[in-house]
Amino acid sequence: MKTGVSGELLNISGLSFSYEKDKEVLKDIDLKAVDGESIALVGANGIGKSTLMKLMVGLYLDFSGDITVAGHKMCAANLDHIREHIGYVFQDSDSQLFLSTVEDDVAFGPRNYGLSEEEVEQRVAKALGQVGIENLRKSKTYKLSGGEKKLASIATILSMEPDIVIMDEPSVALDPRNRRNLIMVLKDIRGLKIIASHDLDFVMNTCERTILLDDATIVADGATKDILGNEALLQAHGL
Amino acid sequence: MNSIEKKLLELNKIEDIQQRSHWMNSLHPLGKLLISVIYILCVTSFDKYDIVHLILMSVYIIFTFAIGELSFKEGIYRMRLILPLLIFVGIFNPFLDKNIVLIAGYEVRGGIVSMLTLVVKGVYTVLAVYALIATTPIDDICYALRIIKIPKIIVIVIMLIYRYIDVMSKEADRIFTSYRLRAPGQKGIAYKYWGALVGQWLLRSMDRAQIVYESMTLRGFRGDFIPSKKSVRALDVIYPIVWIAIFMIIRFAVTG
C-alpha cells in the first residue's frame, strides 16, 4: 500500500550476505533509491541480482548491514509492514500465479491485507486496467499465454499498490510484441521500480539508472546510457 | 501425450467445468457441501439388503447430472479406480452370505444383494463427490469447510495439497518429457535412472513449491487463505433444504 513516503524509499548500507560460510554472494553493498526512479540491476548469471532483490523484500533475514524500506528497518518484526509497500514479480510467472483465475490471484494480496470486498474489487479492476488485461479477468491462469501471464503477474503486485516494484527478468521469453507492450506498461507504473535483467535493450527502454554487479559488489552505478554505452565496462564484467 | 499430461488435462478440465456460468455452479458452496455430506451419510446408512429403496436415492444423481449438464461418461470414468476395489470387496459376499431375501417378491441370495448394494453405494458416493467438485472450485469448498468450523489447519493443508499436486505434476511432466525425447523407443523409464529422476523430481518440486510459497508470503499470506465472501440468496437456502428433505423422506419415511 502507498506509504505516503516520498523521497528515499530504499536505503541499503554495508549489506553482506552469504548462503554458505566464507562464501559471500554480496559484499558491502550500498544503495539508495528514491520515489519515481527506475533502476536496472545488471550483471552476469549467478552474480547475486536475484539474491539482492530477495533481500530487499525480506525473504532472507540473516544478512549483515542495514536495509531500510519505506522508512522501515528490515527485520522479522517489520516484515508485514515492509511487504505492504514492496512488490516482487518473480521471473517464472507460473510460480507467481497460483490461484485458478486471474481475478482471484490479483485479489489475493489485497484480501490478505484485510481490505473490504468493495475495495478489493476496485483494486483488481484498477490493476488489470493498468496492464491492459481487463478482458482476462475471469480467465484460468493456466490458459494464459506467456505474455499474458507476465502481465497478470504484474497485476497481482500492482493490486497491492506498492511504493516499490521489484521485477526479476520481466522480459524473458516474451515475443517482440509482448515485450514492447511490457515496456509501455512499466513506463506507466509509478513509484520506485527495480528491474533485474540481461536484456540490455529492454533496460535502455525502461530504466534511467543502472547498477552493475560483479564479484559480489556494485562495480558501477549511474545513468543507463553511460553504463550501457561503455562497452569495455560491460565486457569486463561478463556482459 | 504421456499419462502425466493426460492427468493434468483432466485436472484442468474439471477446473473449466467448475468455472462455468451455470446456476448450479453459482449456488452457495455450503449448501452443496451439506447436500453431498448428508447424501453420502444417507446412502451409506441403508441396510445391506435394502437395494430397492437405495435405488430411489439415484434421483439426486440423475437430477444433478441432467440439470447440471454434467457428463455421466466423465463421472463413470472417475470410478475406474474405485469400482474394481468395490467389486473386490463385495465379490465374496455371494459365497459367504447364504441368507435368502425377498426382492420385489422374488427370493434372491442375500450375498448377491449385499454385493450389489455395496457397489451401488460406492457408485452413488463417487458420483455425488464428482458432482460437488465439478460444480464447486476447491477454494469455495474450503470456504464452506471453514464455515462449518473444520479446523483452519486442515482446510489449509487441503488447499496447499491441491496447489502442490499441480506443481509436482508439472515437474514430473517436464522431467518425463525430457527423458522420453532423449530415449526414443524405450517404454517407460529405465530402472537405473529411477533414483536420479525421482530425486530430481522431488528437489525441483520443492524448489518450485518454495517459490510459490515466497510469492504467497510476499503478498501478505500469513497462514490463512482469505476467500471472497459469498452472498446468500433464497435459492442457496431453498435448494439444500429441499434436497435434504427428499433424502430424509426416502431414508426414513419410504424405507420405514
Tab-separated table of C-alpha atoms in Angstrom:
chain	number	residue	atom	x	y	z
A	1	MET	CA	0.000	0.000	0.000
A	2	LYS	CA	1.228	3.539	-0.625
A	3	THR	CA	3.060	4.824	2.401
A	4	GLY	CA	2.869	8.444	1.530
A	5	VAL	CA	6.614	8.303	1.990
A	6	SER	CA	8.269	10.360	-0.676
A	7	GLY	CA	11.920	10.766	-1.406
A	8	GLU	CA	14.103	7.939	-0.235
A	9	LEU	CA	12.264	4.616	-0.369
A	10	LEU	CA	15.189	2.237	-0.190
A	11	ASN	CA	18.412	2.552	1.735
A	12	ILE	CA	20.915	-0.276	1.846
A	13	SER	CA	24.206	0.178	3.631
A	14	GLY	CA	27.059	-2.223	4.240
A	15	LEU	CA	24.968	-5.188	3.126
A	16	SER	CA	26.744	-8.529	3.018
A	17	PHE	CA	25.161	-11.935	2.578
A	18	SER	CA	26.268	-15.493	2.059
A	19	TYR	CA	24.413	-18.786	1.602
A	20	GLU	CA	27.454	-20.722	2.789
A	21	LYS	CA	30.032	-19.734	5.344
A	22	ASP	CA	33.028	-17.832	3.943
A	23	LYS	CA	31.462	-17.549	0.502
A	24	GLU	CA	29.905	-14.109	0.243
A	25	VAL	CA	27.388	-13.647	-2.523
A	26	LEU	CA	27.058	-9.940	-1.746
A	27	LYS	CA	29.706	-7.840	-0.048
A	28	ASP	CA	29.421	-4.307	1.319
A	29	ILE	CA	26.562	-3.179	-0.874
A	30	ASP	CA	25.473	0.457	-0.518
A	31	LEU	CA	22.440	1.599	-2.419
A	32	LYS	CA	19.926	4.407	-2.109
A	33	ALA	CA	16.855	4.792	-4.273
A	34	VAL	CA	14.122	7.414	-4.309
A	35	ASP	CA	10.494	7.511	-5.347
A	36	GLY	CA	9.966	7.654	-9.106
A	37	GLU	CA	13.266	6.105	-10.078
A	38	SER	CA	13.578	3.177	-12.489
A	39	ILE	CA	16.696	1.218	-11.697
A	40	ALA	CA	18.137	-1.708	-13.598
A	41	LEU	CA	20.231	-4.351	-11.893
A	42	VAL	CA	22.536	-5.919	-14.436
A	43	GLY	CA	25.309	-8.445	-14.178
A	44	ALA	CA	26.338	-11.874	-15.348
A	45	ASN	CA	24.449	-15.023	-14.369
A	46	GLY	CA	24.782	-16.084	-10.746
A	47	ILE	CA	26.264	-12.774	-9.689
A	48	GLY	CA	23.676	-12.107	-6.966
A	49	LYS	CA	20.998	-9.947	-8.584
A	50	SER	CA	18.131	-12.169	-7.501
A	51	THR	CA	19.670	-12.572	-4.050
A	52	LEU	CA	19.900	-8.793	-3.653
A	53	MET	CA	16.265	-8.390	-4.663
A	54	LYS	CA	15.144	-11.146	-2.303
A	55	LEU	CA	16.993	-9.386	0.492
A	56	MET	CA	15.135	-6.177	-0.352
A	57	VAL	CA	11.781	-7.914	0.183
A	58	GLY	CA	12.899	-9.722	3.319
A	59	LEU	CA	12.997	-13.283	2.032
A	60	TYR	CA	16.409	-13.666	3.658
A	61	LEU	CA	16.998	-12.036	7.004
A	62	ASP	CA	20.363	-13.441	8.011
A	63	PHE	CA	22.385	-10.658	6.391
A	64	SER	CA	24.780	-8.161	7.858
A	65	GLY	CA	24.401	-4.430	7.313
A	66	ASP	CA	21.199	-2.401	7.117
A	67	ILE	CA	18.230	-2.360	4.792
A	68	THR	CA	15.506	0.246	5.209
A	69	VAL	CA	12.374	0.037	3.069
A	70	ALA	CA	9.883	2.916	3.041
A	71	GLY	CA	11.145	4.007	6.439
A	72	HIS	CA	11.018	0.518	7.991
A	73	LYS	CA	14.205	-1.175	9.071
A	74	MET	CA	14.396	-4.724	7.708
A	75	CYS	CA	13.851	-7.232	10.498
A	76	ALA	CA	11.403	-10.045	11.237
A	77	ALA	CA	9.157	-7.790	13.305
A	78	ASN	CA	8.737	-5.311	10.435
A	79	LEU	CA	8.175	-7.765	7.614
A	80	ASP	CA	4.416	-7.286	7.430
A	81	HIS	CA	4.807	-3.510	7.169
A	82	ILE	CA	7.579	-3.767	4.625
A	83	ARG	CA	5.686	-6.178	2.395
A	84	GLU	CA	2.747	-3.844	2.260
A	85	HIS	CA	4.986	-1.389	0.446
A	86	ILE	CA	7.091	-3.548	-1.782
A	87	GLY	CA	6.018	-5.941	-4.523
A	88	TYR	CA	8.089	-8.642	-6.158
A	89	VAL	CA	7.400	-10.029	-9.612
A	90	PHE	CA	9.101	-13.398	-9.964
A	91	GLN	CA	10.856	-14.448	-13.147
A	92	ASP	CA	8.648	-17.512	-13.504
A	93	SER	CA	5.061	-16.350	-13.849
A	94	ASP	CA	3.791	-19.887	-13.233
A	95	SER	CA	5.128	-19.642	-9.698
A	96	GLN	CA	3.611	-16.215	-9.197
A	97	LEU	CA	0.139	-17.214	-10.339
A	98	PHE	CA	-1.042	-19.945	-8.014
A	99	LEU	CA	-4.804	-19.476	-7.951
A	100	SER	CA	-7.316	-20.686	-10.507
A	101	THR	CA	-8.372	-17.424	-12.123
A	102	VAL	CA	-6.632	-14.136	-12.859
A	103	GLU	CA	-9.208	-12.305	-10.755
A	104	ASP	CA	-8.595	-14.471	-7.678
A	105	ASP	CA	-4.847	-14.144	-7.991
A	106	VAL	CA	-4.938	-10.371	-8.361
A	107	ALA	CA	-7.284	-10.130	-5.360
A	108	PHE	CA	-5.108	-12.395	-3.185
A	109	GLY	CA	-2.813	-9.631	-1.857
A	110	PRO	CA	-5.478	-7.010	-1.081
A	111	ARG	CA	-7.633	-9.623	0.691
A	112	ASN	CA	-4.706	-10.690	2.847
A	113	TYR	CA	-4.287	-7.096	3.944
A	114	GLY	CA	-7.867	-7.025	5.143
A	115	LEU	CA	-9.373	-4.658	2.590
A	116	SER	CA	-13.143	-4.664	2.186
A	117	GLU	CA	-14.621	-6.547	-0.771
A	118	GLU	CA	-15.546	-3.256	-2.465
A	119	GLU	CA	-12.000	-2.026	-2.153
A	120	VAL	CA	-10.594	-5.366	-3.326
A	121	GLU	CA	-12.910	-5.136	-6.338
A	122	GLN	CA	-11.657	-1.612	-7.134
A	123	ARG	CA	-8.036	-2.640	-6.738
A	124	VAL	CA	-8.479	-5.645	-9.035
A	125	ALA	CA	-10.188	-3.553	-11.719
A	126	LYS	CA	-7.523	-0.847	-11.487
A	127	ALA	CA	-4.568	-3.273	-11.572
A	128	LEU	CA	-5.969	-5.183	-14.552
A	129	GLY	CA	-6.631	-1.858	-16.284
A	130	GLN	CA	-3.062	-0.697	-15.654
A	131	VAL	CA	-1.632	-3.670	-17.505
A	132	GLY	CA	-4.441	-3.747	-20.073
A	133	ILE	CA	-5.858	-7.208	-19.405
A	134	GLU	CA	-9.364	-6.416	-18.136
A	135	ASN	CA	-10.644	-8.944	-20.686
A	136	LEU	CA	-8.716	-11.739	-18.954
A	137	ARG	CA	-10.264	-11.149	-15.564
A	138	LYS	CA	-12.190	-14.436	-15.447
A	139	SER	CA	-9.597	-16.413	-17.370
A	140	LYS	CA	-7.953	-19.502	-15.981
A	141	THR	CA	-4.317	-18.759	-15.225
A	142	TYR	CA	-3.063	-21.950	-16.852
A	143	LYS	CA	-4.664	-20.955	-20.134
A	144	LEU	CA	-2.828	-17.653	-20.496
A	145	SER	CA	-0.013	-17.131	-22.981
A	146	GLY	CA	3.479	-16.240	-21.730
A	147	GLY	CA	2.915	-12.513	-22.302
A	148	GLU	CA	-0.481	-12.567	-20.634
A	149	LYS	CA	0.943	-14.457	-17.660
A	150	LYS	CA	3.629	-11.835	-17.236
A	151	LEU	CA	1.071	-9.021	-17.293
A	152	ALA	CA	-1.174	-10.915	-14.871
A	153	SER	CA	1.824	-11.422	-12.558
A	154	ILE	CA	2.494	-7.699	-12.586
A	155	ALA	CA	-1.196	-7.024	-11.889
A	156	THR	CA	-1.037	-9.270	-8.797
A	157	ILE	CA	1.592	-6.876	-7.439
A	158	LEU	CA	0.004	-3.626	-8.631
A	159	SER	CA	-3.250	-4.503	-6.865
A	160	MET	CA	-1.344	-4.064	-3.608
A	161	GLU	CA	-0.413	-0.532	-4.719
A	162	PRO	CA	3.191	-0.845	-3.605
A	163	ASP	CA	5.631	2.050	-3.373
A	164	ILE	CA	8.361	-0.176	-4.753
A	165	VAL	CA	8.028	-2.761	-7.519
A	166	ILE	CA	10.844	-5.253	-7.987
A	167	MET	CA	10.982	-7.437	-11.085
A	168	ASP	CA	13.208	-10.356	-11.887
A	169	GLU	CA	13.873	-10.714	-15.618
A	170	PRO	CA	10.460	-9.464	-16.723
A	171	SER	CA	11.198	-9.628	-20.454
A	172	VAL	CA	12.419	-13.227	-20.510
A	173	ALA	CA	10.633	-15.440	-23.063
A	174	LEU	CA	8.429	-12.651	-24.378
A	175	ASP	CA	7.960	-12.161	-28.097
A	176	PRO	CA	8.719	-8.683	-29.529
A	177	ARG	CA	5.104	-7.510	-29.393
A	178	ASN	CA	4.605	-8.572	-25.773
A	179	ARG	CA	7.989	-7.119	-24.905
A	180	ARG	CA	7.004	-3.742	-26.403
A	181	ASN	CA	3.710	-3.934	-24.556
A	182	LEU	CA	5.517	-4.665	-21.287
A	183	ILE	CA	7.792	-1.660	-21.802
A	184	MET	CA	4.721	0.590	-22.184
A	185	VAL	CA	3.152	-0.917	-19.068
A	186	LEU	CA	6.301	-0.424	-16.999
A	187	LYS	CA	6.600	3.192	-18.094
A	188	ASP	CA	3.139	3.836	-16.679
A	189	ILE	CA	3.854	2.290	-13.280
A	190	ARG	CA	4.540	4.926	-10.660
A	191	GLY	CA	6.800	4.616	-7.635
A	192	LEU	CA	10.246	3.106	-7.453
A	193	LYS	CA	10.980	0.303	-9.910
A	194	ILE	CA	13.933	-2.043	-9.652
A	195	ILE	CA	14.363	-4.421	-12.571
A	196	ALA	CA	16.922	-7.193	-12.885
A	197	SER	CA	17.562	-8.046	-16.493
A	198	HIS	CA	20.054	-9.351	-19.011
A	199	ASP	CA	18.084	-7.745	-21.788
A	200	LEU	CA	20.098	-4.550	-22.226
A	201	ASP	CA	17.776	-3.084	-24.879
A	202	PHE	CA	14.910	-3.581	-22.512
A	203	VAL	CA	16.892	-1.882	-19.736
A	204	MET	CA	17.682	1.037	-22.049
A	205	ASN	CA	13.968	1.451	-22.733
A	206	THR	CA	12.736	1.216	-19.181
A	207	CYS	CA	15.381	2.410	-16.715
A	208	GLU	CA	17.227	5.688	-16.433
A	209	ARG	CA	19.633	4.386	-13.789
A	210	THR	CA	21.658	1.177	-13.940
A	211	ILE	CA	23.584	-0.695	-11.286
A	212	LEU	CA	26.192	-3.176	-12.467
A	213	LEU	CA	27.020	-6.042	-10.135
A	214	ASP	CA	30.113	-8.198	-10.283
A	215	ASP	CA	32.280	-10.052	-7.841
A	216	ALA	CA	29.618	-9.727	-5.115
A	217	THR	CA	29.634	-5.963	-5.172
A	218	ILE	CA	28.450	-2.907	-7.103
A	219	VAL	CA	31.027	-2.028	-9.707
A	220	ALA	CA	29.135	0.765	-11.424
A	221	ASP	CA	26.103	2.866	-10.598
A	222	GLY	CA	24.958	5.646	-12.886
A	223	ALA	CA	22.897	6.757	-15.830
A	224	THR	CA	21.834	3.828	-18.019
A	225	LYS	CA	23.069	5.433	-21.213
A	226	ASP	CA	26.536	5.923	-19.678
A	227	ILE	CA	26.862	2.427	-18.318
A	228	LEU	CA	25.349	0.556	-21.235
A	229	GLY	CA	27.300	2.806	-23.593
A	230	ASN	CA	30.571	1.725	-22.035
A	231	GLU	CA	31.305	-1.454	-23.935
A	232	ALA	CA	34.654	-2.047	-22.220
A	233	LEU	CA	32.998	-1.893	-18.791
A	234	LEU	CA	30.279	-4.324	-19.788
A	235	GLN	CA	32.701	-6.798	-21.330
A	236	ALA	CA	34.986	-6.624	-18.336
A	237	HIS	CA	32.083	-7.706	-16.143
A	238	GLY	CA	30.675	-10.535	-18.198
A	239	LEU	CA	28.038	-8.721	-20.251
B	1	MET	CA	0.599	-37.296	-24.909
B	2	ASN	CA	2.011	-39.049	-21.851
B	3	SER	CA	-0.045	-40.172	-18.870
B	4	ILE	CA	1.033	-37.217	-16.701
B	5	GLU	CA	-0.091	-34.757	-19.362
B	6	LYS	CA	-3.410	-36.595	-19.521
B	7	LYS	CA	-3.823	-36.284	-15.759
B	8	LEU	CA	-3.016	-32.567	-15.917
B	9	LEU	CA	-5.542	-32.133	-18.704
B	10	GLU	CA	-8.156	-33.948	-16.610
B	11	LEU	CA	-7.441	-31.613	-13.716
B	12	ASN	CA	-7.709	-28.582	-15.988
B	13	LYS	CA	-10.925	-29.935	-17.484
B	14	ILE	CA	-12.528	-30.178	-14.045
B	15	GLU	CA	-11.404	-26.613	-13.299
B	16	ASP	CA	-13.034	-25.495	-16.541
B	17	ILE	CA	-16.308	-27.157	-15.550
B	18	GLN	CA	-16.085	-25.519	-12.115
B	19	GLN	CA	-15.892	-22.083	-13.744
B	20	ARG	CA	-18.966	-22.492	-15.981
B	21	SER	CA	-21.634	-19.866	-15.628
B	22	HIS	CA	-24.312	-22.414	-14.677
B	23	TRP	CA	-26.793	-21.716	-11.876
B	24	MET	CA	-25.691	-24.882	-10.087
B	25	ASN	CA	-22.101	-23.640	-10.027
B	26	SER	CA	-23.175	-20.310	-8.583
B	27	LEU	CA	-25.034	-21.876	-5.641
B	28	HIS	CA	-23.531	-21.182	-2.241
B	29	PRO	CA	-20.804	-23.808	-1.586
B	30	LEU	CA	-22.025	-24.507	1.945
B	31	GLY	CA	-25.385	-25.746	0.647
B	32	LYS	CA	-23.732	-28.003	-1.909
B	33	LEU	CA	-21.293	-29.357	0.657
B	34	LEU	CA	-24.091	-30.121	3.130
B	35	ILE	CA	-26.171	-31.836	0.455
B	36	SER	CA	-23.200	-34.009	-0.527
B	37	VAL	CA	-22.273	-34.950	3.040
B	38	ILE	CA	-25.858	-35.778	4.044
B	39	TYR	CA	-26.445	-37.648	0.805
B	40	ILE	CA	-23.363	-39.808	1.411
B	41	LEU	CA	-24.366	-40.430	5.030
B	42	CYS	CA	-27.886	-41.427	3.967
B	43	VAL	CA	-26.679	-43.681	1.157
B	44	THR	CA	-24.135	-45.479	3.301
B	45	SER	CA	-26.647	-45.952	6.117
B	46	PHE	CA	-29.018	-48.148	4.078
B	47	ASP	CA	-29.307	-51.769	5.112
B	48	LYS	CA	-27.206	-54.157	3.049
B	49	TYR	CA	-30.315	-55.865	1.650
B	50	ASP	CA	-32.306	-52.660	1.037
B	51	ILE	CA	-31.336	-52.178	-2.587
B	52	VAL	CA	-34.853	-51.261	-3.759
B	53	HIS	CA	-35.036	-48.148	-1.603
B	54	LEU	CA	-31.392	-47.373	-2.239
B	55	ILE	CA	-32.178	-47.077	-5.934
B	56	LEU	CA	-34.576	-44.220	-5.111
B	57	MET	CA	-31.552	-42.241	-3.935
B	58	SER	CA	-30.385	-42.098	-7.544
B	59	VAL	CA	-32.875	-39.262	-8.043
B	60	TYR	CA	-30.275	-36.789	-6.743
B	61	ILE	CA	-27.519	-38.079	-9.008
B	62	ILE	CA	-29.785	-38.120	-12.061
B	63	PHE	CA	-31.094	-34.626	-11.336
B	64	THR	CA	-27.652	-33.153	-10.684
B	65	PHE	CA	-26.061	-34.654	-13.773
B	66	ALA	CA	-29.012	-33.933	-16.057
B	67	ILE	CA	-29.929	-30.438	-14.909
B	68	GLY	CA	-26.354	-29.524	-14.028
B	69	GLU	CA	-25.297	-30.552	-17.548
B	70	LEU	CA	-22.558	-32.800	-16.215
B	71	SER	CA	-21.281	-35.690	-18.260
B	72	PHE	CA	-22.252	-39.153	-16.932
B	73	LYS	CA	-19.394	-40.504	-19.009
B	74	GLU	CA	-16.914	-38.327	-17.115
B	75	GLY	CA	-18.472	-39.316	-13.803
B	76	ILE	CA	-18.272	-43.020	-14.601
B	77	TYR	CA	-14.686	-42.510	-15.805
B	78	ARG	CA	-13.777	-41.167	-12.346
B	79	MET	CA	-14.875	-44.517	-10.901
B	80	ARG	CA	-12.332	-46.565	-12.816
B	81	LEU	CA	-10.146	-46.880	-9.726
B	82	ILE	CA	-12.793	-47.325	-7.070
B	83	LEU	CA	-15.089	-49.726	-8.929
B	84	PRO	CA	-12.649	-52.687	-9.073
B	85	LEU	CA	-11.986	-52.167	-5.361
B	86	LEU	CA	-15.711	-52.251	-4.577
B	87	ILE	CA	-16.198	-55.356	-6.650
B	88	PHE	CA	-13.184	-56.980	-4.971
B	89	VAL	CA	-14.585	-56.209	-1.521
B	90	GLY	CA	-18.044	-57.482	-2.394
B	91	ILE	CA	-17.132	-60.434	-4.604
B	92	PHE	CA	-17.046	-62.888	-1.706
B	93	ASN	CA	-20.465	-61.916	-0.361
B	94	PRO	CA	-22.411	-64.348	-2.593
B	95	PHE	CA	-20.298	-67.203	-1.224
B	96	LEU	CA	-20.273	-66.175	2.418
B	97	ASP	CA	-23.803	-64.819	2.859
B	98	LYS	CA	-26.270	-67.594	2.082
B	99	ASN	CA	-29.373	-65.942	3.534
B	100	ILE	CA	-32.384	-65.716	1.249
B	101	VAL	CA	-34.063	-62.319	0.952
B	102	LEU	CA	-37.184	-61.171	-0.846
B	103	ILE	CA	-36.662	-58.545	-3.540
B	104	ALA	CA	-39.869	-57.423	-5.279
B	105	GLY	CA	-41.459	-60.760	-4.431
B	106	TYR	CA	-38.537	-62.833	-5.681
B	107	GLU	CA	-36.270	-64.899	-3.481
B	108	VAL	CA	-32.666	-63.909	-4.022
B	109	ARG	CA	-29.471	-64.952	-2.277
B	110	GLY	CA	-28.569	-62.286	0.300
B	111	GLY	CA	-24.896	-62.258	-0.685
B	112	ILE	CA	-25.719	-61.172	-4.225
B	113	VAL	CA	-28.000	-58.408	-2.961
B	114	SER	CA	-25.440	-57.155	-0.452
B	115	MET	CA	-22.732	-57.131	-3.120
B	116	LEU	CA	-24.938	-55.106	-5.444
B	117	THR	CA	-25.865	-52.758	-2.598
B	118	LEU	CA	-22.196	-52.194	-1.850
B	119	VAL	CA	-21.409	-51.408	-5.490
B	120	VAL	CA	-24.413	-49.079	-5.823
B	121	LYS	CA	-23.457	-47.242	-2.628
B	122	GLY	CA	-19.922	-46.801	-3.957
B	123	VAL	CA	-21.144	-45.551	-7.327
B	124	TYR	CA	-23.553	-43.048	-5.736
B	125	THR	CA	-20.896	-41.795	-3.359
B	126	VAL	CA	-18.287	-41.240	-6.060
B	127	LEU	CA	-20.811	-39.569	-8.377
B	128	ALA	CA	-22.031	-37.292	-5.571
B	129	VAL	CA	-18.461	-36.223	-4.829
B	130	TYR	CA	-17.822	-35.709	-8.538
B	131	ALA	CA	-20.978	-33.581	-8.797
B	132	LEU	CA	-19.726	-31.476	-5.903
B	133	ILE	CA	-16.231	-30.891	-7.250
B	134	ALA	CA	-17.467	-30.350	-10.792
B	135	THR	CA	-19.708	-27.508	-9.679
B	136	THR	CA	-17.603	-26.044	-6.863
B	137	PRO	CA	-13.989	-24.822	-7.048
B	138	ILE	CA	-11.658	-26.094	-4.336
B	139	ASP	CA	-11.398	-22.575	-2.843
B	140	ASP	CA	-15.181	-22.495	-2.380
B	141	ILE	CA	-15.280	-25.986	-0.875
B	142	CYS	CA	-12.613	-24.899	1.602
B	143	TYR	CA	-14.595	-21.729	2.322
B	144	ALA	CA	-17.613	-23.910	3.158
B	145	LEU	CA	-15.453	-26.185	5.323
B	146	ARG	CA	-14.319	-23.141	7.287
B	147	ILE	CA	-17.943	-22.058	7.809
B	148	ILE	CA	-18.773	-25.400	9.387
B	149	LYS	CA	-15.760	-24.915	11.679
B	150	ILE	CA	-13.422	-27.512	10.234
B	151	PRO	CA	-10.050	-26.595	11.803
B	152	LYS	CA	-8.126	-23.988	9.806
B	153	ILE	CA	-5.030	-26.143	9.621
B	154	ILE	CA	-6.904	-28.996	7.912
B	155	VAL	CA	-8.510	-26.678	5.374
B	156	ILE	CA	-5.183	-25.016	4.533
B	157	VAL	CA	-3.489	-28.387	4.150
B	158	ILE	CA	-6.229	-29.401	1.680
B	159	MET	CA	-5.723	-26.195	-0.308
B	160	LEU	CA	-1.952	-26.452	-0.341
B	161	ILE	CA	-2.024	-30.136	-1.340
B	162	TYR	CA	-4.259	-29.160	-4.244
B	163	ARG	CA	-1.810	-26.414	-5.304
B	164	TYR	CA	1.261	-28.603	-4.928
B	165	ILE	CA	-0.253	-31.539	-6.800
B	166	ASP	CA	-0.230	-29.213	-9.784
B	167	VAL	CA	3.366	-28.110	-9.126
B	168	MET	CA	4.600	-31.695	-8.718
B	169	SER	CA	2.675	-32.989	-11.734
B	170	LYS	CA	4.111	-30.270	-13.974
B	171	GLU	CA	7.641	-31.012	-12.780
B	172	ALA	CA	7.105	-34.736	-13.338
B	173	ASP	CA	5.775	-33.988	-16.809
B	174	ARG	CA	8.826	-31.856	-17.703
B	175	ILE	CA	11.272	-34.486	-16.456
B	176	PHE	CA	9.465	-37.355	-18.145
B	177	THR	CA	9.130	-35.472	-21.448
B	178	SER	CA	12.791	-34.501	-21.381
B	179	TYR	CA	13.737	-38.145	-20.724
B	180	ARG	CA	11.425	-39.524	-23.379
B	181	LEU	CA	12.729	-37.181	-26.068
B	182	ARG	CA	16.245	-38.410	-25.458
B	183	ALA	CA	15.370	-42.072	-25.060
B	184	PRO	CA	13.426	-42.951	-28.200
B	185	GLY	CA	11.939	-46.398	-28.421
B	186	GLN	CA	12.042	-47.013	-24.693
B	187	LYS	CA	8.877	-47.971	-22.892
B	188	GLY	CA	8.776	-46.104	-19.600
B	189	ILE	CA	11.893	-45.135	-17.704
B	190	ALA	CA	14.866	-47.469	-17.447
B	191	TYR	CA	15.274	-48.909	-13.965
B	192	LYS	CA	18.760	-47.456	-13.434
B	193	TYR	CA	17.507	-43.874	-13.894
B	194	TRP	CA	14.610	-44.049	-11.461
B	195	GLY	CA	16.651	-42.981	-8.429
B	196	ALA	CA	18.102	-39.902	-10.113
B	197	LEU	CA	14.811	-38.886	-11.724
B	198	VAL	CA	12.728	-39.249	-8.579
B	199	GLY	CA	15.378	-37.360	-6.595
B	200	GLN	CA	15.425	-34.556	-9.190
B	201	TRP	CA	11.656	-34.504	-9.258
B	202	LEU	CA	11.397	-34.043	-5.501
B	203	LEU	CA	14.158	-31.425	-5.351
B	204	ARG	CA	12.737	-29.418	-8.246
B	205	SER	CA	9.211	-29.683	-6.890
B	206	MET	CA	10.441	-28.435	-3.526
B	207	ASP	CA	12.237	-25.539	-5.231
B	208	ARG	CA	9.120	-24.531	-7.119
B	209	ALA	CA	6.942	-25.025	-4.070
B	210	GLN	CA	9.328	-22.733	-2.192
B	211	ILE	CA	8.957	-20.010	-4.842
B	212	VAL	CA	5.172	-20.340	-4.795
B	213	TYR	CA	5.242	-20.046	-1.021
B	214	GLU	CA	7.512	-16.980	-1.209
B	215	SER	CA	5.163	-15.436	-3.736
B	216	MET	CA	2.300	-16.006	-1.294
B	217	THR	CA	4.113	-14.597	1.727
B	218	LEU	CA	5.189	-11.522	-0.226
B	219	ARG	CA	1.528	-10.824	-0.874
B	220	GLY	CA	0.542	-10.934	2.742
B	221	PHE	CA	-0.151	-14.668	3.239
B	222	ARG	CA	0.026	-15.325	6.977
B	223	GLY	CA	-1.101	-18.930	7.084
B	224	ASP	CA	-4.699	-18.417	6.045
B	225	PHE	CA	-6.431	-18.110	2.707
B	226	ILE	CA	-8.963	-15.321	2.830
B	227	PRO	CA	-11.769	-16.112	0.407
B	228	SER	CA	-14.168	-13.617	-1.099
B	229	LYS	CA	-17.360	-13.607	0.955
B	230	LYS	CA	-20.301	-15.216	-0.826
B	231	SER	CA	-23.691	-13.634	-0.609
B	232	VAL	CA	-26.594	-15.907	0.304
B	233	ARG	CA	-29.679	-15.835	-1.925
B	234	ALA	CA	-33.033	-17.501	-1.338
B	235	LEU	CA	-32.146	-20.305	-3.763
B	236	ASP	CA	-28.964	-21.026	-1.783
B	237	VAL	CA	-31.143	-21.852	1.218
B	238	ILE	CA	-34.109	-23.484	-0.501
B	239	TYR	CA	-32.062	-25.805	-2.730
B	240	PRO	CA	-30.272	-27.687	0.083
B	241	ILE	CA	-33.386	-27.755	2.282
B	242	VAL	CA	-35.423	-29.388	-0.487
B	243	TRP	CA	-32.773	-31.988	-1.218
B	244	ILE	CA	-32.079	-32.821	2.406
B	245	ALA	CA	-35.843	-33.199	2.944
B	246	ILE	CA	-36.045	-35.578	-0.028
B	247	PHE	CA	-33.149	-37.639	1.341
B	248	MET	CA	-34.809	-37.847	4.745
B	249	ILE	CA	-38.126	-38.876	3.224
B	250	ILE	CA	-36.523	-41.629	1.161
B	251	ARG	CA	-34.338	-42.791	4.034
B	252	PHE	CA	-36.842	-42.732	6.887
B	253	ALA	CA	-40.411	-42.370	5.586
B	254	VAL	CA	-40.372	-44.558	2.476
B	255	THR	CA	-37.965	-47.124	3.939
B	256	GLY	CA	-39.860	-47.191	7.180
